[in-house]
CSV table of C-alpha atoms in Angstrom, one decimal:
chain,number,residue,atom,x,y,z
A,1,MET,CA,0.0,0.0,0.0
A,2,GLN,CA,1.2,3.5,-0.8
A,3,ALA,CA,0.8,6.4,1.5
A,4,HIS,CA,-0.4,9.7,0.0
A,5,LEU,CA,2.7,11.9,0.3
A,6,PHE,CA,2.3,15.7,0.6
A,7,GLN,CA,5.1,18.1,0.0
A,8,THR,CA,8.0,18.0,2.5
A,9,LYS,CA,8.3,21.1,4.7
A,10,VAL,CA,10.6,22.3,7.4
A,11,PHE,CA,8.8,23.4,10.6
A,12,PRO,CA,10.1,25.2,13.6
A,13,MET,CA,10.3,23.4,17.0
A,14,VAL,CA,7.6,25.4,18.8
A,15,ILE,CA,5.1,23.8,21.1
A,16,PRO,CA,1.7,25.4,21.0
A,17,PRO,CA,0.3,26.8,24.2
A,18,ARG,CA,-2.0,24.3,26.0
A,19,LYS,CA,-4.9,26.8,26.0
A,20,ARG,CA,-4.9,27.0,22.2
A,21,SER,CA,-7.0,24.7,20.2
A,22,ILE,CA,-5.0,22.3,18.0
A,23,SER,CA,-5.9,21.9,14.4
A,24,ARG,CA,-4.2,20.0,11.7
A,25,ARG,CA,-2.7,23.2,10.3
A,26,ASN,CA,-1.5,24.4,13.7
A,27,PHE,CA,0.1,21.0,14.4
A,28,LEU,CA,1.9,20.9,11.1
A,29,LYS,CA,3.2,24.5,11.6
A,30,THR,CA,4.6,23.6,15.1
A,31,SER,CA,5.9,20.1,14.6
A,32,ALA,CA,9.3,18.6,13.9
A,33,SER,CA,11.6,19.3,11.1
A,34,SER,CA,11.9,17.7,7.6
A,35,ILE,CA,8.9,15.4,7.7
A,36,VAL,CA,6.4,13.9,5.2
A,37,VAL,CA,2.7,14.0,6.0
A,38,ALA,CA,0.7,10.8,5.4
A,39,SER,CA,-3.0,10.3,5.8
A,40,LEU,CA,-4.2,7.1,7.5
A,41,PHE,CA,-7.3,7.1,5.3
A,42,GLU,CA,-5.2,7.1,2.2
A,43,LEU,CA,-3.4,4.0,3.4
A,44,ASN,CA,-6.8,2.2,3.7
A,45,LEU,CA,-8.7,3.4,0.7
A,46,ASN,CA,-8.9,-0.2,-0.5
A,47,LYS,CA,-10.3,-1.5,2.8
A,48,PRO,CA,-14.0,-2.3,2.6
A,49,ASN,CA,-14.8,-2.4,6.3
A,50,VAL,CA,-14.3,1.3,7.3
A,51,SER,CA,-16.9,2.3,9.8
A,52,SER,CA,-19.8,4.5,8.7
A,53,SER,CA,-18.5,7.2,11.0
A,54,GLY,CA,-15.1,7.0,9.3
A,55,LYS,CA,-13.3,6.7,12.6
A,56,SER,CA,-9.7,5.6,12.6
A,57,VAL,CA,-7.2,4.3,15.1
A,58,ILE,CA,-3.4,4.2,15.0
A,59,ILE,CA,-1.8,1.5,17.2
A,60,VAL,CA,1.9,2.0,18.2
A,61,GLY,CA,3.5,-1.4,18.5
A,62,ALA,CA,2.8,-4.8,16.9
A,63,GLY,CA,3.2,-6.9,19.9
A,64,ILE,CA,0.4,-9.1,21.3
A,65,ALA,CA,-1.3,-6.1,23.0
A,66,GLY,CA,-1.2,-4.0,19.8
A,67,LEU,CA,-2.3,-6.8,17.5
A,68,THR,CA,-5.1,-7.9,19.8
A,69,ALA,CA,-6.4,-4.3,19.9
A,70,ALA,CA,-6.1,-4.0,16.1
A,71,ARG,CA,-8.0,-7.3,15.6
A,72,ASP,CA,-10.9,-6.2,17.8
A,73,LEU,CA,-11.1,-2.8,16.3
A,74,MET,CA,-10.8,-4.1,12.7
A,75,ASP,CA,-13.6,-6.6,13.3
A,76,ALA,CA,-15.8,-3.9,14.7
A,77,GLY,CA,-15.4,-1.9,11.5
A,78,TYR,CA,-12.8,0.7,12.4
A,79,THR,CA,-9.9,1.8,10.1
A,80,VAL,CA,-6.7,0.6,11.8
A,81,LEU,CA,-3.0,1.2,11.1
A,82,VAL,CA,-0.3,-0.5,13.2
A,83,LEU,CA,3.1,1.2,13.4
A,84,GLU,CA,6.0,-1.1,14.5
A,85,ALA,CA,9.4,0.2,15.3
A,86,SER,CA,11.4,-3.0,14.6
A,87,ASN,CA,11.6,-5.0,11.4
A,88,LYS,CA,9.2,-7.7,12.5
A,89,ILE,CA,5.9,-8.1,14.4
A,90,GLY,CA,5.4,-9.9,17.7
A,91,GLY,CA,7.1,-7.6,20.1
A,92,ARG,CA,8.5,-9.8,22.9
A,93,ILE,CA,7.0,-12.8,21.3
A,94,ARG,CA,10.0,-13.6,19.1
A,95,THR,CA,10.5,-17.1,17.7
A,96,ASN,CA,13.9,-17.7,16.2
A,97,ARG,CA,14.3,-20.7,13.8
A,98,ALA,CA,18.0,-20.2,13.0
A,99,LEU,CA,18.9,-23.4,14.9
A,100,GLY,CA,16.5,-25.4,12.6
A,101,VAL,CA,13.9,-25.6,15.4
A,102,PRO,CA,11.7,-23.0,17.1
A,103,ILE,CA,13.5,-21.2,19.9
A,104,GLU,CA,11.7,-18.6,21.9
A,105,GLU,CA,13.8,-15.6,22.5
A,106,GLY,CA,11.1,-13.9,24.5
A,107,ALA,CA,7.8,-15.4,25.8
A,108,GLY,CA,8.4,-19.1,26.2
A,109,TRP,CA,5.4,-20.6,28.0
A,110,ILE,CA,1.7,-20.3,28.4
A,111,HIS,CA,1.6,-19.8,32.1
A,112,GLY,CA,-1.4,-21.5,33.6
A,113,PRO,CA,-3.3,-22.9,30.6
A,114,ASP,CA,-6.7,-23.5,32.3
A,115,ASP,CA,-9.1,-20.8,31.0
A,116,ASN,CA,-6.2,-18.8,29.7
A,117,PRO,CA,-7.2,-16.8,26.7
A,118,ILE,CA,-3.8,-17.5,25.0
A,119,MET,CA,-4.4,-21.2,25.4
A,120,LYS,CA,-7.8,-20.8,23.9
A,121,LEU,CA,-6.2,-19.0,20.9
A,122,ALA,CA,-3.7,-21.9,20.6
A,123,ASP,CA,-6.5,-24.5,20.7
A,124,GLN,CA,-8.5,-22.6,18.0
A,125,MET,CA,-5.5,-22.8,15.8
A,126,GLY,CA,-4.8,-26.4,16.5
A,127,GLN,CA,-1.4,-25.6,18.0
A,128,LYS,CA,0.6,-28.5,19.4
A,129,THR,CA,1.4,-28.0,23.1
A,130,PHE,CA,3.7,-29.7,25.6
A,131,VAL,CA,3.5,-29.6,29.4
A,132,THR,CA,6.9,-28.8,30.9
A,133,LYS,CA,6.6,-30.4,34.3
A,134,ASP,CA,8.2,-28.3,37.1
A,135,SER,CA,8.7,-31.5,39.1
A,136,ASN,CA,10.9,-33.0,36.4
A,137,PHE,CA,14.3,-31.5,37.4
A,138,THR,CA,17.8,-32.2,38.6
A,139,VAL,CA,19.8,-29.6,40.6
A,140,TYR,CA,23.6,-29.4,41.0
A,141,ASP,CA,25.6,-27.5,43.6
A,142,HIS,CA,28.3,-25.1,42.5
A,143,ARG,CA,30.8,-28.0,42.4
A,144,GLY,CA,28.6,-30.1,40.1
A,145,GLN,CA,27.4,-32.5,42.7
A,146,THR,CA,23.7,-33.6,42.5
A,147,VAL,CA,21.5,-32.2,45.2
A,148,SER,CA,18.8,-34.7,46.2
A,149,ASN,CA,15.2,-34.0,45.1
A,150,GLU,CA,14.1,-34.6,48.6
A,151,MET,CA,16.2,-31.7,49.8
A,152,ILE,CA,15.0,-29.5,47.0
A,153,SER,CA,11.4,-30.4,47.7
A,154,LYS,CA,11.8,-29.7,51.5
A,155,MET,CA,13.5,-26.4,51.0
A,156,GLY,CA,11.0,-25.5,48.3
A,157,GLU,CA,8.2,-25.8,50.8
A,158,GLU,CA,10.0,-23.6,53.3
A,159,HIS,CA,10.9,-21.1,50.6
A,160,TYR,CA,7.2,-20.9,49.5
A,161,GLU,CA,6.0,-20.5,53.1
A,162,MET,CA,8.6,-17.8,53.8
A,163,LEU,CA,7.7,-15.8,50.7
A,164,ASN,CA,4.0,-16.2,51.5
A,165,LEU,CA,4.5,-15.0,55.0
A,166,ILE,CA,6.4,-11.9,53.8
A,167,SER,CA,3.8,-11.2,51.0
A,168,ASN,CA,0.9,-11.3,53.3
A,169,GLY,CA,2.4,-9.9,56.5
A,170,MET,CA,4.2,-6.7,55.3
A,171,THR,CA,2.9,-3.4,56.6
A,172,LYS,CA,5.7,-1.3,55.2
A,173,ASP,CA,7.4,-1.8,51.8
A,174,MET,CA,11.0,-2.7,51.5
A,175,PRO,CA,13.2,-4.8,49.1
A,176,LEU,CA,12.4,-8.5,49.2
A,177,SER,CA,16.1,-9.2,49.9
A,178,GLU,CA,15.9,-7.0,53.0
A,179,ALA,CA,12.7,-8.7,54.3
A,180,LEU,CA,14.3,-12.1,53.9
A,181,GLU,CA,17.4,-11.1,55.8
A,182,HIS,CA,15.3,-9.5,58.5
A,183,ILE,CA,12.8,-12.4,59.0
A,184,ALA,CA,15.0,-15.4,58.3
A,185,PRO,CA,18.7,-14.4,58.2
A,186,LYS,CA,20.0,-17.9,58.5
A,187,MET,CA,17.7,-19.5,56.0
A,188,SER,CA,18.2,-16.7,53.5
A,189,ARG,CA,21.9,-17.5,53.4
A,190,ASP,CA,21.4,-21.2,52.8
A,191,PRO,CA,22.8,-22.1,49.3
A,192,VAL,CA,19.6,-24.0,48.2
A,193,PHE,CA,17.3,-21.2,49.5
A,194,LYS,CA,19.5,-18.6,47.7
A,195,TRP,CA,19.3,-20.6,44.5
A,196,MET,CA,15.5,-20.8,44.7
A,197,THR,CA,15.2,-17.1,45.4
A,198,SER,CA,17.0,-16.5,42.1
A,199,ALA,CA,15.9,-19.4,39.9
A,200,TYR,CA,12.3,-19.2,41.0
A,201,THR,CA,11.6,-15.6,42.2
A,202,GLU,CA,13.9,-13.6,40.1
A,203,PHE,CA,12.9,-15.7,37.0
A,204,ASP,CA,9.2,-15.4,37.7
A,205,THR,CA,9.3,-11.6,38.3
A,206,GLY,CA,12.2,-10.5,36.1
A,207,SER,CA,13.6,-8.5,38.9
A,208,PRO,CA,16.6,-8.6,41.2
A,209,VAL,CA,15.4,-9.4,44.7
A,210,ASN,CA,17.1,-6.2,46.0
A,211,GLU,CA,14.7,-4.1,43.9
A,212,LEU,CA,11.6,-6.3,44.3
A,213,SER,CA,8.7,-5.0,46.4
A,214,ALA,CA,8.2,-7.2,49.5
A,215,MET,CA,4.6,-6.1,49.7
A,216,TYR,CA,3.5,-6.7,46.1
A,217,PHE,CA,6.0,-9.1,44.4
A,218,SER,CA,3.5,-11.9,44.5
A,219,GLN,CA,0.1,-10.2,44.7
A,220,ASP,CA,-0.7,-10.7,41.0
A,221,ASP,CA,-2.9,-13.4,39.8
A,222,MET,CA,-2.5,-16.6,37.7
A,223,PHE,CA,-4.4,-19.1,35.8
A,224,GLU,CA,-4.4,-22.8,37.0
A,225,GLY,CA,-2.6,-25.7,35.3
A,226,GLU,CA,1.0,-26.6,34.5
A,227,ASP,CA,2.9,-24.4,32.1
A,228,VAL,CA,3.0,-25.4,28.4
A,229,VAL,CA,5.2,-24.6,25.5
A,230,LEU,CA,4.0,-24.2,21.9
A,231,VAL,CA,6.0,-26.8,20.0
A,232,ASP,CA,5.8,-25.2,16.6
A,233,GLY,CA,6.5,-21.7,17.9
A,234,TYR,CA,4.8,-19.0,19.8
A,235,ASP,CA,4.7,-16.7,16.8
A,236,ARG,CA,2.2,-18.9,15.1
A,237,LEU,CA,-0.4,-17.4,17.4
A,238,LEU,CA,0.0,-14.0,15.7
A,239,GLU,CA,-1.3,-15.2,12.3
A,240,PRO,CA,-5.1,-14.8,13.0
A,241,LEU,CA,-4.5,-11.5,14.7
A,242,THR,CA,-2.8,-9.9,11.7
A,243,HIS,CA,-5.1,-11.0,8.9
A,244,GLY,CA,-6.1,-8.0,6.8
A,245,ILE,CA,-4.6,-5.4,9.1
A,246,ALA,CA,-2.3,-2.7,7.7
A,247,ILE,CA,1.0,-3.0,9.5
A,248,LEU,CA,4.0,-0.9,8.8
A,249,THR,CA,7.4,-2.1,10.2
A,250,ARG,CA,10.6,0.0,10.7
A,251,LYS,CA,8.4,2.9,11.8
A,252,PRO,CA,9.7,4.0,15.2
A,253,VAL,CA,7.3,6.6,16.6
A,254,ARG,CA,9.1,9.8,17.9
A,255,ARG,CA,6.2,12.1,18.8
A,256,ILE,CA,2.5,11.9,19.5
A,257,ALA,CA,0.4,15.0,19.6
A,258,TYR,CA,-3.2,14.6,20.7
A,259,HIS,CA,-6.2,16.8,21.3
A,260,ASP,CA,-9.8,15.9,22.1
A,261,ARG,CA,-11.2,17.9,19.2
A,262,ALA,CA,-8.4,17.9,16.7
A,263,GLY,CA,-7.5,14.2,17.0
A,264,VAL,CA,-4.1,12.5,16.9
A,265,PHE,CA,-1.0,13.1,14.9
A,266,VAL,CA,1.7,10.4,15.2
A,267,GLN,CA,5.2,11.3,13.9
A,268,THR,CA,7.8,8.7,12.8
A,269,ASP,CA,11.3,9.6,11.4
A,270,ARG,CA,9.9,10.7,8.1
A,271,GLU,CA,6.1,10.8,8.3
A,272,ILE,CA,3.1,12.1,10.2
A,273,PHE,CA,0.0,9.9,10.4
A,274,GLU,CA,-3.4,11.3,11.5
A,275,SER,CA,-6.2,9.4,13.3
A,276,ASP,CA,-9.1,9.9,15.7
A,277,PHE,CA,-7.6,7.7,18.4
A,278,VAL,CA,-4.2,6.2,19.3
A,279,ILE,CA,-3.3,3.2,21.4
A,280,VAL,CA,0.3,3.1,22.5
A,281,THR,CA,1.6,-0.4,23.3
A,282,ALA,CA,5.3,0.5,23.5
A,283,PRO,CA,7.1,-1.5,26.2
A,284,LEU,CA,7.5,0.1,29.6
A,285,GLY,CA,11.3,0.4,29.0
A,286,VAL,CA,10.7,2.6,26.0
A,287,LEU,CA,8.2,4.7,27.9
A,288,LYS,CA,10.7,5.1,30.8
A,289,SER,CA,13.4,6.3,28.4
A,290,GLU,CA,11.0,8.9,27.0
A,291,ASP,CA,11.9,7.9,23.4
A,292,ILE,CA,8.3,8.9,22.5
A,293,GLU,CA,7.4,12.5,23.1
A,294,PHE,CA,3.8,13.2,24.1
A,295,ILE,CA,2.3,16.6,23.3
A,296,PRO,CA,0.9,17.5,25.7
A,297,PRO,CA,2.8,15.4,28.2
A,298,LEU,CA,1.0,12.4,29.7
A,299,PRO,CA,-0.9,13.2,32.9
A,300,GLU,CA,1.2,13.3,36.1
A,301,THR,CA,-0.4,10.1,37.4
A,302,HIS,CA,0.7,8.2,34.3
A,303,ARG,CA,4.2,9.7,34.4
A,304,ASN,CA,4.7,8.9,38.0
A,305,ALA,CA,3.5,5.3,37.4
A,306,ILE,CA,5.9,4.8,34.5
A,307,GLU,CA,8.7,5.9,36.8
A,308,ARG,CA,7.7,3.7,39.7
A,309,VAL,CA,7.0,0.4,38.0
A,310,GLY,CA,10.1,-1.6,37.4
A,311,MET,CA,11.3,-3.1,34.0
A,312,GLY,CA,13.1,-6.4,34.5
A,313,ASP,CA,15.2,-8.7,32.4
A,314,VAL,CA,15.8,-12.4,31.7
A,315,THR,CA,18.6,-13.5,29.5
A,316,LYS,CA,18.7,-16.7,27.4
A,317,VAL,CA,21.5,-18.5,25.6
A,318,ALA,CA,20.0,-21.4,23.5
A,319,MET,CA,22.7,-23.9,22.4
A,320,LYS,CA,22.4,-26.6,19.8
A,321,PHE,CA,24.9,-29.5,20.1
A,322,ASP,CA,25.7,-32.3,17.7
A,323,ASP,CA,25.3,-34.9,20.5
A,324,LEU,CA,23.3,-35.1,23.7
A,325,HIS,CA,25.5,-34.4,26.8
A,326,TRP,CA,22.8,-34.4,29.5
A,327,PRO,CA,20.0,-36.7,30.6
A,328,GLU,CA,17.5,-36.8,27.7
A,329,ASN,CA,14.2,-36.9,29.6
A,330,THR,CA,15.0,-34.4,32.4
A,331,GLN,CA,13.1,-31.2,31.7
A,332,TYR,CA,15.0,-28.7,33.8
A,333,PHE,CA,18.4,-28.5,35.3
A,334,GLY,CA,19.4,-26.2,38.2
A,335,LEU,CA,22.9,-25.0,39.1
A,336,MET,CA,23.6,-23.3,42.4
A,337,THR,CA,26.1,-20.8,40.9
A,338,GLN,CA,27.9,-18.7,43.5
A,339,THR,CA,27.0,-15.5,41.8
A,340,GLN,CA,23.3,-14.8,42.2
A,341,GLY,CA,21.4,-15.0,38.9
A,342,ARG,CA,24.3,-16.4,36.9
A,343,TRP,CA,23.1,-19.3,34.6
A,344,ASN,CA,21.3,-21.1,37.3
A,345,TYR,CA,18.4,-22.6,35.4
A,346,PHE,CA,18.4,-24.6,32.2
A,347,LEU,CA,15.6,-25.8,29.9
A,348,ASN,CA,16.1,-29.1,28.0
A,349,HIS,CA,14.3,-28.9,24.7
A,350,LYS,CA,14.8,-32.6,23.9
A,351,PRO,CA,11.5,-33.8,25.5
A,352,PHE,CA,9.4,-31.7,23.0
A,353,ILE,CA,11.6,-31.2,19.9
A,354,ASP,CA,13.9,-33.6,18.1
A,355,ALA,CA,17.1,-31.6,18.7
A,356,ASN,CA,19.9,-31.4,21.2
A,357,VAL,CA,19.1,-27.9,22.4
A,358,LEU,CA,19.7,-26.6,25.9
A,359,THR,CA,18.7,-23.0,26.9
A,360,ALA,CA,20.7,-21.4,29.8
A,361,LEU,CA,19.0,-18.6,31.7
A,362,SER,CA,20.2,-15.7,33.8
A,363,PHE,CA,18.2,-13.3,36.0
A,364,GLY,CA,18.3,-10.2,38.0
A,365,ASN,CA,21.4,-8.0,38.2
A,366,TYR,CA,23.5,-10.6,36.5
A,367,SER,CA,21.2,-10.6,33.5
A,368,ARG,CA,21.6,-6.8,33.1
A,369,MET,CA,25.4,-7.1,33.4
A,370,ILE,CA,25.9,-10.1,31.0
A,371,GLU,CA,23.8,-8.4,28.3
A,372,THR,CA,26.4,-5.6,28.0
A,373,MET,CA,28.9,-8.2,26.8
A,374,ASP,CA,29.2,-9.5,23.3
A,375,HIS,CA,27.5,-12.8,22.3
A,376,ASP,CA,30.6,-14.9,22.3
A,377,TYR,CA,31.4,-13.9,25.8
A,378,MET,CA,27.9,-14.7,26.8
A,379,LEU,CA,28.3,-18.2,25.3
A,380,GLU,CA,31.6,-18.8,26.9
A,381,ASP,CA,30.2,-17.8,30.3
A,382,ALA,CA,27.1,-20.0,29.9
A,383,MET,CA,29.3,-23.0,28.8
A,384,LYS,CA,31.4,-22.7,32.0
A,385,ALA,CA,28.1,-23.4,33.9
A,386,VAL,CA,27.2,-26.2,31.5
A,387,ARG,CA,30.6,-27.9,32.1
A,388,VAL,CA,30.2,-27.8,35.8
A,389,MET,CA,27.0,-29.9,35.5
A,390,PHE,CA,27.9,-32.2,32.6
A,391,GLY,CA,31.7,-32.4,32.6
A,392,ALA,CA,34.7,-30.3,31.6
A,393,ASP,CA,35.0,-32.2,28.3
A,394,THR,CA,31.5,-31.0,27.1
A,395,PRO,CA,32.2,-29.5,23.7
A,396,ASP,CA,31.0,-26.1,22.5
A,397,PRO,CA,27.6,-26.1,20.7
A,398,ARG,CA,27.6,-26.0,17.0
A,399,HIS,CA,25.2,-23.0,16.9
A,400,TYR,CA,23.7,-20.7,19.5
A,401,ILE,CA,21.3,-17.8,20.0
A,402,ALA,CA,21.8,-15.2,22.8
A,403,THR,CA,19.2,-12.6,23.8
A,404,ARG,CA,19.8,-9.1,25.0
A,405,TRP,CA,16.4,-7.6,25.8
A,406,SER,CA,17.8,-4.8,28.0
A,407,GLN,CA,20.0,-3.6,25.1
A,408,ASP,CA,17.2,-3.7,22.4
A,409,PRO,CA,16.3,0.0,21.7
A,410,PHE,CA,12.7,-1.0,21.1
A,411,THR,CA,12.1,-3.0,24.3
A,412,LYS,CA,14.8,-1.9,26.9
A,413,GLY,CA,13.9,-4.9,29.1
A,414,ALA,CA,11.9,-8.1,29.2
A,415,PHE,CA,8.8,-7.4,31.3
A,416,SER,CA,7.6,-5.3,34.2
A,417,TYR,CA,7.7,-6.0,37.9
A,418,ALA,CA,6.5,-4.6,41.2
A,419,LYS,CA,9.4,-2.4,42.2
A,420,VAL,CA,9.9,-1.2,45.8
A,421,GLY,CA,7.8,1.9,46.2
A,422,CYS,CA,5.2,1.1,43.5
A,423,ASN,CA,1.8,-0.6,44.1
A,424,PRO,CA,-1.0,-2.2,41.9
A,425,TYR,CA,-2.5,1.2,41.2
A,426,ASP,CA,0.6,2.2,39.3
A,427,PHE,CA,0.1,-0.6,36.9
A,428,ASN,CA,-3.6,-0.2,36.5
A,429,VAL,CA,-3.7,3.6,36.2
A,430,LEU,CA,-1.6,3.2,33.0
A,431,SER,CA,-4.6,1.5,31.3
A,432,GLU,CA,-6.9,4.5,32.0
A,433,PRO,CA,-7.6,6.6,28.9
A,434,VAL,CA,-6.0,10.0,28.5
A,435,GLY,CA,-8.6,12.4,27.4
A,436,LYS,CA,-10.8,11.2,24.5
A,437,CYS,CA,-8.2,10.1,22.0
A,438,LEU,CA,-5.3,8.2,23.7
A,439,ALA,CA,-4.8,5.0,25.7
A,440,LEU,CA,-1.9,2.8,26.7
A,441,ALA,CA,-1.8,-1.0,26.6
A,442,GLY,CA,0.7,-3.7,27.3
A,443,GLU,CA,1.5,-6.2,30.1
A,444,HIS,CA,2.7,-3.3,32.3
A,445,THR,CA,-0.8,-1.8,32.3
A,446,ASN,CA,-2.4,-4.9,34.0
A,447,PHE,CA,-1.2,-5.6,37.5
A,448,GLN,CA,-3.3,-8.7,37.8
A,449,TYR,CA,-1.4,-10.4,35.0
A,450,HIS,CA,1.7,-8.3,34.4
A,451,GLY,CA,4.7,-9.9,32.9
A,452,THR,CA,2.7,-12.4,30.9
A,453,VAL,CA,1.4,-12.8,27.3
A,454,HIS,CA,-2.1,-13.2,28.5
A,455,GLY,CA,-1.8,-9.9,30.5
A,456,ALA,CA,-0.7,-8.1,27.4
A,457,HIS,CA,-3.5,-9.7,25.3
A,458,LEU,CA,-6.2,-8.7,27.9
A,459,SER,CA,-4.8,-5.2,28.0
A,460,GLY,CA,-5.2,-4.9,24.2
A,461,LYS,CA,-8.8,-5.9,24.4
A,462,LYS,CA,-9.4,-3.4,27.2
A,463,ALA,CA,-7.8,-0.6,25.1
A,464,ALA,CA,-9.9,-1.5,22.1
A,465,LYS,CA,-13.1,-1.3,24.1
A,466,ILE,CA,-12.0,2.1,25.5
A,467,ALA,CA,-11.3,3.4,22.0
A,468,MET,CA,-14.7,2.2,20.7
A,469,LYS,CA,-16.6,3.6,23.6
A,470,THR,CA,-14.8,6.9,23.3
A,471,MET,CA,-15.4,7.2,19.6
A,472,MET,CA,-19.1,6.3,19.7
């Protein structure tokens, strides 16, 4: 599809006074320099399902939240355009097939499949799933000696009870690490307990325990059932959401000007798109860095919430070997590395795909540090952990994939978490509409299910409903 291109003009960087009514002409006179104007309606002239009112919506971001909102709006008859900053759709659903099999760089599981809307979507598509049983594991200490499952199970119960006691008993917020040290100083220093705090809690939340809110780290909700993976790739779920929708990739949004009467103007590097409503699904990390300028600025409640909610990280190195060097049917391996968060959890892909693939995971502060290194260093570091478990003679993999979500300019992190000083309101207020023409969506706008694909999906549905109600 071709955008209708008007003549290029250079405009002075002058922001109009808030009291002045914005019009298309006023906006263009006071917008950024050297831009091309494009009309959303021109992009969709060949679309038969434009609403009778001619209402249009721009969606910033082609992750699951944005695509869900786009699907619902399109099905309701609205004109929709999705602008995606990167060169591919999916956001933090990113399936990589460079190893010859589907490897999930981002979202890897459907967490709690019972009544989960993502599981329902997978079932509708006939997606093949596999239950990754949490009870199917082997844990090694830092010397490579096996730790008995009985010890892990016993400490697991104590770990769960301690975290539950903290979560339900706090009257004043503090870092979870501080609360553990205060309530159970001896237990919190136990090597097995420390490993669980990282491999379970830091993995689950995406946060270092020294930044995690002791009051709210586990107050979110979950669906029931054991986690499942999508054998043929998580990205296959996106196919029905994208059918017939206008999506432009490599379109990083730089500025959004909005006004209840004049509508919305969304500026990329070279163009301005106009619509009646905009849904912004950019990840929290991008909002934190203020890479998108809002004119006028978002309300103070939204800005404060963006600052207070944390953006976490999880790092993966997926390694494909010529031969199998670990027990074939064991689902997970744990390693009690002495540095917290350092390659202490491993997913064995062999039970659900016919390939010798092992994914190493890092969390918390270590994740942030290791992602500043180059990929070869990350592999070398992960392989040191692998060789502790499976022997010093374990060869390097033939191929590997390493993730660096914190360094990606279009994500700047993996998913949100309850940081010390924030509360559920900070997540949920981000889903509240701004005036009559702007709403945010994404997993960070849904405290109940933050940090999950289904949370992002549900936020997209909510944003679409807000847009439709507002434009009625």
